XYZ file of C-alpha atoms in Angstrom:
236
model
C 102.919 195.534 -178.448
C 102.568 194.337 -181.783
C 99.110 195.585 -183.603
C 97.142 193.506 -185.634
C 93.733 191.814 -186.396
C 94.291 188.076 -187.873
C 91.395 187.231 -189.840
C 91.741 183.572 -190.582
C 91.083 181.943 -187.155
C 91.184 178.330 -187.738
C 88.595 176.204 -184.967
C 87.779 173.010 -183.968
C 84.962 171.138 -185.469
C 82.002 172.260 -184.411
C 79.989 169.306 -183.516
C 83.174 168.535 -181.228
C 82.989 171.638 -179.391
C 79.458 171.198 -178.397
C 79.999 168.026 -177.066
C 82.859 168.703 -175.199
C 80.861 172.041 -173.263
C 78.159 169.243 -172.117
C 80.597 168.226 -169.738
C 81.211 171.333 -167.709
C 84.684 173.040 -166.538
C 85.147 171.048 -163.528
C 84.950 167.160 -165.427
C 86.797 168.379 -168.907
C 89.535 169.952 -166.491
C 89.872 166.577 -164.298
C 89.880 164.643 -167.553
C 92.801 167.089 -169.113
C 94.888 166.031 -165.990
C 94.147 169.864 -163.820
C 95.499 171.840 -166.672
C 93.719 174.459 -168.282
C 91.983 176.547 -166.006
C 91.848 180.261 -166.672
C 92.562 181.444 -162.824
C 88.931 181.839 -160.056
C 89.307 185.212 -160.572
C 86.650 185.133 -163.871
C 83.179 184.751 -162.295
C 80.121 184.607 -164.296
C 77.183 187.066 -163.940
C 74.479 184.600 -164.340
C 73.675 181.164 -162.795
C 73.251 178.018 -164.609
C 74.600 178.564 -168.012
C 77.119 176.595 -169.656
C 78.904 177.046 -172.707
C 81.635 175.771 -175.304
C 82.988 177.633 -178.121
C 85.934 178.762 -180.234
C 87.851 181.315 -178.721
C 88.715 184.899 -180.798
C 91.001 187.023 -178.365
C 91.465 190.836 -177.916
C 94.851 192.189 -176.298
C 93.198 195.688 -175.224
C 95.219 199.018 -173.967
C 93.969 199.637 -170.199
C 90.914 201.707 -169.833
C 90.316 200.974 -174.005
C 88.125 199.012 -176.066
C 89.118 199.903 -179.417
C 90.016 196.653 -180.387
C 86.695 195.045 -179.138
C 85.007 197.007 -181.543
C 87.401 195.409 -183.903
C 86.979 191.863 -182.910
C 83.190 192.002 -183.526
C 83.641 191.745 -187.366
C 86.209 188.617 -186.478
C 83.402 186.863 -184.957
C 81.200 184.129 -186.042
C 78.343 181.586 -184.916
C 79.960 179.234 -181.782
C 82.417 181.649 -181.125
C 83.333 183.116 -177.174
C 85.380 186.383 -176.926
C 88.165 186.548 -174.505
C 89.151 189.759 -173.895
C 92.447 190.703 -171.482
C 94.467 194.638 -171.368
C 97.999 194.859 -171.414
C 98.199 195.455 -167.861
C 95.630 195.036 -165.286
C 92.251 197.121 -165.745
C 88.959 196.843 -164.238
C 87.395 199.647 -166.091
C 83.644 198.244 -167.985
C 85.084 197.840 -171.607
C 82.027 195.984 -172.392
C 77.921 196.253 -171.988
C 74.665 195.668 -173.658
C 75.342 197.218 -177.047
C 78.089 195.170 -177.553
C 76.129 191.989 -176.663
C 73.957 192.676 -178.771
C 76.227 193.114 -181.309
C 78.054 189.462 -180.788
C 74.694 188.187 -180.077
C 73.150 188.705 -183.596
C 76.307 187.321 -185.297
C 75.681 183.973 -182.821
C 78.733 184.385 -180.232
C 77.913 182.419 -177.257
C 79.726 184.639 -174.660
C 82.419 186.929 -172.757
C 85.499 186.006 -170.903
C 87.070 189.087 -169.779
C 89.753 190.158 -167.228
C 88.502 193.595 -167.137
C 85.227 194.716 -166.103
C 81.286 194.791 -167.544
C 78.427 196.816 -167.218
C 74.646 196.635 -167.977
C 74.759 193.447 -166.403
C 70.514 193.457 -165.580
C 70.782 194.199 -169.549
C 72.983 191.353 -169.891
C 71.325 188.895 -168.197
C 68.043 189.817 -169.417
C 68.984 189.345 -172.829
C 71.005 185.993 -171.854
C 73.983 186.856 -172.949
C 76.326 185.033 -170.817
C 79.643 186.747 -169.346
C 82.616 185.873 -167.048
C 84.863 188.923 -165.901
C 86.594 189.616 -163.478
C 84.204 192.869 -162.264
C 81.160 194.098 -163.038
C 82.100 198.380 -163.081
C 80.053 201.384 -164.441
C 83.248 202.987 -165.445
C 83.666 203.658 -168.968
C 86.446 203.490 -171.604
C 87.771 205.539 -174.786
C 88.231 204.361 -177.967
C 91.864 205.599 -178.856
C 94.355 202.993 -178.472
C 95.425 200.386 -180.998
C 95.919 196.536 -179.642
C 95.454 193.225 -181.410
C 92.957 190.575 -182.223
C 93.123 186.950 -182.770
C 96.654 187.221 -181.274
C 98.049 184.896 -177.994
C 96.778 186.524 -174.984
C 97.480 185.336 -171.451
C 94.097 185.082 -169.073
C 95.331 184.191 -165.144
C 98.133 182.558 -166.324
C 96.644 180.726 -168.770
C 97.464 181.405 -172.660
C 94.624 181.651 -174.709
C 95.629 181.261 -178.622
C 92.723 181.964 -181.173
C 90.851 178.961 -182.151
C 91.200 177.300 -178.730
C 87.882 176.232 -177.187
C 86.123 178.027 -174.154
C 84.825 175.978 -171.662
C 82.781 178.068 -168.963
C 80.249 177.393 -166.756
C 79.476 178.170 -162.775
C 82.372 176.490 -162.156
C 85.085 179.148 -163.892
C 86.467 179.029 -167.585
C 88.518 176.623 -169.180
C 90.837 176.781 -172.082
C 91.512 173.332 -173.894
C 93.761 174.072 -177.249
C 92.372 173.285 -180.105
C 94.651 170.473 -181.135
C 93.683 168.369 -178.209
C 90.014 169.033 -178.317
C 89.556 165.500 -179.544
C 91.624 163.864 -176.975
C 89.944 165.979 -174.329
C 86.527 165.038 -175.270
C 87.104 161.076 -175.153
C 88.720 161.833 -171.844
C 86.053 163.640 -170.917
C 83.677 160.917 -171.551
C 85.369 158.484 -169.969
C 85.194 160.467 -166.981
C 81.742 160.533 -167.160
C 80.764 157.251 -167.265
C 83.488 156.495 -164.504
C 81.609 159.350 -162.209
C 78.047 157.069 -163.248
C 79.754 154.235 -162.000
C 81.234 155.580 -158.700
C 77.223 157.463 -158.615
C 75.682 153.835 -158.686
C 78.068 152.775 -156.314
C 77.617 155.685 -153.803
C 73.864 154.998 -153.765
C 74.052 151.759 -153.352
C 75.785 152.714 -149.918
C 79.290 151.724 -150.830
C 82.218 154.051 -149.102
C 84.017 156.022 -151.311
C 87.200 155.186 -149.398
C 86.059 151.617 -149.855
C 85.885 152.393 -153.571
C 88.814 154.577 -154.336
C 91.268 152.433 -152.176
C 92.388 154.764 -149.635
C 92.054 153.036 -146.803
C 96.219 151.479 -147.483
C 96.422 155.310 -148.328
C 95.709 156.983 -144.761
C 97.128 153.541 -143.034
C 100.523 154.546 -145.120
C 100.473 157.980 -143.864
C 100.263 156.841 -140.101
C 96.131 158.144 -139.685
C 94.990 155.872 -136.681
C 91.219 154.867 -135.607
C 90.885 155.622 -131.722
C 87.726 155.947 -129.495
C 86.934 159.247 -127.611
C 88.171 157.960 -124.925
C 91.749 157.042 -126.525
C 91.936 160.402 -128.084
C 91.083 162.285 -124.653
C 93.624 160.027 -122.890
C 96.110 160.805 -125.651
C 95.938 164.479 -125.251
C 95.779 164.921 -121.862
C 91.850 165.507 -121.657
C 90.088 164.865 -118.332
């Protein structure tokens, strides 16, 4: 494992980013075609915060978290860190000092495959945090990895400067060259979801709406009564 700290993350504008986390995981992913999704093993400690930012990584040695320490100073306002080990590790790398830490230098969260701790702290302090466990179990400081390098979160690689989407729904990574293009797709989305919304409560069907009527027909799904689907199966 190659060990370094790159210092000169480049990020997407910052006015883009923000708009782009009003959307939410579950609408920028849909409007990115289903790519992008960091795995459902991340889940977040808190309910009902959403957030968008640029993303510095940290490639960690298991049970380690040296090179958090070292990713702090890499950190600036809008920022999320995404933290992952070289192999799997659960151990709680991270907890309230830390947050406070990232919090005074404006990061706007945690994605971690590993585990956290002083999560009451954490929450109380609304710092928000996905990870994969929440785990009292502490780490040494001994180990060198990297920061602002490629990193790989369930499945997903992560490259410095990409933007964080997370929310209830998961975490999403969009690259940072396509932020743009995600965002108008993104919006389109939305006002194609007000539409269908309208619709909906107007009492129209959403198989009505979306055309799938032809779409079961085609793949043989028949209407019958009760009484033709009890005759059908041998039902007395």
């Amino acid at each position: 494992m190659k060990t370094v700290v790159v210092t000169d993350v480049r990020r997407a504008e910052a006015s883009v980013i923000d708009k782009l986390g009003t959307h939410g995981v579950a609408t920028v992913h849909e409007a990115m075609g289903r790519t992008g999704l960091v795995g459902a093993s991340l889940r977040p400690i808190q309910e009902g915060v959403r957030i968008a930012g640029s993303a510095v990584t940290v490639l960690c040695w298991p049970g380690d978290n040296l090179m958090i320490h070292a990713a702090v100073e890499q950190c600036r306002e809008g920022d999320v860190l995404v933290v992952t080990t070289a192999s799997p590790s659960l151990d709680g790398s991270f907890g309230e000092l830390f947050a406070t830490a990232l919090q005074h230098r404006g990061v706007r969260g945690l994605v971690t495959t590993g585990g956290v701790r002083d999560v009451a702290d954490l929450r109380a302090m609304g710092f928000p945090v996905w990870s994969a466990a929440v785990n009292a179990q502490g780490t040494v400081k001994a180990t060198a990895g990297s920061v602002n390098v490629p990193i790989t979160v369930g499945g997903t690689v992560v490259r410095p400067g990409d933007v964080i989407v997370a929310d209830d729904d998961g975490v999403l990574c969009v690259p940072r060259l396509d932020v743009q293009s995600a965002l108008e797709a993104a919006d389109a989305r939305v006002m194609k979801e007000a539409a269908s919304r309208a619709a909906y409560l107007a009492g129209e069907l959403s198989l009505d709406r979306n055309r799938l009527r032809g779409v079961l027909d085609d793949l043989g799904v028949k209407y019958v009564t009760t009484a033709e689907y009890e005759a059908g199966h041998g039902h007395g």
